[in-house]
Coordinates of N, CA and C in Angstrom, one line a residue:
X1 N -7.4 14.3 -1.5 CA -6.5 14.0 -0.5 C -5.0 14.2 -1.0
X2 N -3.9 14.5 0.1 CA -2.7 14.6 -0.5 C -2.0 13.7 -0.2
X3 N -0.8 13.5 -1.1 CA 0.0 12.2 -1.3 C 0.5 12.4 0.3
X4 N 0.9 12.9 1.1 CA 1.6 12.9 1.7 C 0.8 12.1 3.0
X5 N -1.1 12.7 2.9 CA -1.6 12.0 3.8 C -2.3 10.8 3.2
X6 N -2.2 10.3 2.4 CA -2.2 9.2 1.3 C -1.1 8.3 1.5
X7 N 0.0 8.7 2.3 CA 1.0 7.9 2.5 C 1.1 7.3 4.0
X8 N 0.4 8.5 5.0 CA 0.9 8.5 6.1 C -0.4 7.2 6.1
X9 N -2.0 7.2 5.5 CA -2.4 6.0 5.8 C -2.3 4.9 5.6
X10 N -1.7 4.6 4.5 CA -1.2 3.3 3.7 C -0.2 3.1 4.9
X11 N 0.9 3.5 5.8 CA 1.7 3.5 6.5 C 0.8 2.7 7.7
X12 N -0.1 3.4 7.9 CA -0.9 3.1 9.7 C -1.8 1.5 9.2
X13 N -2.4 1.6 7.9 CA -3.1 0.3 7.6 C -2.0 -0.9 7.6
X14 N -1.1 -0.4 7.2 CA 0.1 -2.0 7.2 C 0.6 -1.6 8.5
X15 N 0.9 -0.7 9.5 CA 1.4 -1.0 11.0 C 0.0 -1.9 11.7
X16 N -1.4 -1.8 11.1 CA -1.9 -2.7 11.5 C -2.5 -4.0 11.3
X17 N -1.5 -4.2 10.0 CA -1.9 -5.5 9.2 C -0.6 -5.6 8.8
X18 N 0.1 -7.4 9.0 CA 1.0 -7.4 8.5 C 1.3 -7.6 7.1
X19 N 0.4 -7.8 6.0 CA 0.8 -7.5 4.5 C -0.8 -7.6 4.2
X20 N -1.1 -6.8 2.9 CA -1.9 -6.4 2.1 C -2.1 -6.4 0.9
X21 N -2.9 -6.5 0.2 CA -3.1 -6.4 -1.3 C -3.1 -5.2 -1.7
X22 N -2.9 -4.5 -3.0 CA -3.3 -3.4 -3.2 C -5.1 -3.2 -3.5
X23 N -5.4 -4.5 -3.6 CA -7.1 -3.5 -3.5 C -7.4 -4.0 -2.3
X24 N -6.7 -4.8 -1.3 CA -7.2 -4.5 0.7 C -7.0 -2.9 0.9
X25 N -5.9 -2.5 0.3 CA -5.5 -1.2 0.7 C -6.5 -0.3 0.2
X26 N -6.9 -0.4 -0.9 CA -8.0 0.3 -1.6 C -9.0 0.9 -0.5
X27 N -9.7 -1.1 -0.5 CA -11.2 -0.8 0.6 C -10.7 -0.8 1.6
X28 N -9.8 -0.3 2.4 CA -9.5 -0.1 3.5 C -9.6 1.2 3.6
X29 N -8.9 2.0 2.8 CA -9.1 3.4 3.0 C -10.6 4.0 2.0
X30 N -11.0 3.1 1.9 CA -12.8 3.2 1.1 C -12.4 4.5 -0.3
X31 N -11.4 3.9 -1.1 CA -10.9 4.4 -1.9 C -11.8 4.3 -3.1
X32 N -12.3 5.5 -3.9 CA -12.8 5.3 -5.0 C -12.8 6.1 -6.1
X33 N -12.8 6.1 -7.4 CA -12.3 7.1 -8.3 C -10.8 6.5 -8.8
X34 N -10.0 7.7 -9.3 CA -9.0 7.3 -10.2 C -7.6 7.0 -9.3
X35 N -7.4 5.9 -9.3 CA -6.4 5.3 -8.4 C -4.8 5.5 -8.4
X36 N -4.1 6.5 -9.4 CA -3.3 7.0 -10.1 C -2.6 7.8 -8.5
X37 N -3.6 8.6 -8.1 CA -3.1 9.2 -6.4 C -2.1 8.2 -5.5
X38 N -2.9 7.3 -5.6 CA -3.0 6.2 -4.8 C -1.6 5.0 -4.9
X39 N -2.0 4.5 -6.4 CA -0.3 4.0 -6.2 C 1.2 5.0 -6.7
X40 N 0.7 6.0 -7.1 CA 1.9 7.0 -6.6 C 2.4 7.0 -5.3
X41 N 1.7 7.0 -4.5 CA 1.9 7.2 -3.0 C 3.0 6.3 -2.5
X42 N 1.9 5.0 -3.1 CA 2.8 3.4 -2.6 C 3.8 3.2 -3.3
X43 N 3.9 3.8 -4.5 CA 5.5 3.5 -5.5 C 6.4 4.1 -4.2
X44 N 5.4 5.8 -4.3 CA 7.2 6.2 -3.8 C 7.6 5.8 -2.1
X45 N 6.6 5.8 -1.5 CA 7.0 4.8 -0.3 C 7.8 3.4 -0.2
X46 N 7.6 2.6 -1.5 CA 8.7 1.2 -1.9 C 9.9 2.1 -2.5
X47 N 9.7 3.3 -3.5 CA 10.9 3.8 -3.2 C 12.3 4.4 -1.9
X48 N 11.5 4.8 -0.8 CA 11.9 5.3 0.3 C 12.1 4.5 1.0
X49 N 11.7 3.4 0.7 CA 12.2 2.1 1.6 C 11.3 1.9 2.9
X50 N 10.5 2.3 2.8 CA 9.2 2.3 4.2 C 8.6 1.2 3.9
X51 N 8.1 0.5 2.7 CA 7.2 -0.6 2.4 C 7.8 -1.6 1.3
X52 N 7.8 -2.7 1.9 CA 8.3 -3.7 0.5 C 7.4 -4.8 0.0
X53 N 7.9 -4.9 -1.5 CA 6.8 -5.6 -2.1 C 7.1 -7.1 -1.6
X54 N 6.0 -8.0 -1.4 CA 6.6 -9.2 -0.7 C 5.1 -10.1 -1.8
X55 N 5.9 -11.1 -2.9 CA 4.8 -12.4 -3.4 C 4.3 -13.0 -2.7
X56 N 3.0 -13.2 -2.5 CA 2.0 -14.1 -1.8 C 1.9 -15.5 -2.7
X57 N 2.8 -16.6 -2.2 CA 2.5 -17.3 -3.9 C 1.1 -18.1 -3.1
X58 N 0.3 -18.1 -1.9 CA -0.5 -18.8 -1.5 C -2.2 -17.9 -2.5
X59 N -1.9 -16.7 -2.0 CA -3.1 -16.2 -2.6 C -3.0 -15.5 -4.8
X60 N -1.6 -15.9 -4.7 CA -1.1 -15.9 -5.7 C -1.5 -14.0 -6.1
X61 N -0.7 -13.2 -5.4 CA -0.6 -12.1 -5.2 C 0.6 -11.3 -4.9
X62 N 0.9 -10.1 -5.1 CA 1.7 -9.2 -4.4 C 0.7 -8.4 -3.6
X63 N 2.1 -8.2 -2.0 CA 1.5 -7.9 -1.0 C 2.4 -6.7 -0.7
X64 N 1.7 -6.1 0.2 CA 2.9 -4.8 0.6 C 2.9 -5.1 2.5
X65 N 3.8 -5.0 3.0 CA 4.3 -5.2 4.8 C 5.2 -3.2 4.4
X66 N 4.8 -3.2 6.2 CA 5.9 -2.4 6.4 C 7.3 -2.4 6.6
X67 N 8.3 -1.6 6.4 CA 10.0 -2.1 6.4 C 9.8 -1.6 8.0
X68 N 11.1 -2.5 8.5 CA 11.3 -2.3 10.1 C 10.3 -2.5 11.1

């Protein structure tokens, strides 16, 4: 898969959930193998400013929401 559509999903999973874990994100997109693709994707999207990291101190986690 390419980063680009590796990004546009991670995008459509948080337009349909408002924050996530990184392994919701995982088994959401039934992700399996070397995960290296994967939070590349999501780094450079928190770089671009499309997704922000947000602490869950209830599930005692980082979560990702979409920006805007």
């Amino acid at each position: 898969m390419e980063e680009k559509e590796i990004e546009k999903n991670i995008l459509f999973l948080l337009s349909e959930h408002e924050s996530l874990t990184f392994e919701e994100i995982k088994a959401k997109m039934g992700w399996e193998g070397d995960l290296r693709p994967l939070r590349k994707a999501l780094s450079h999207l928190i770089r671009e400013d499309l997704v922000e990291r947000v602490p869950d101190y209830e599930r005692k986690r980082m979560t990702f929401r979409k920006r805007g």
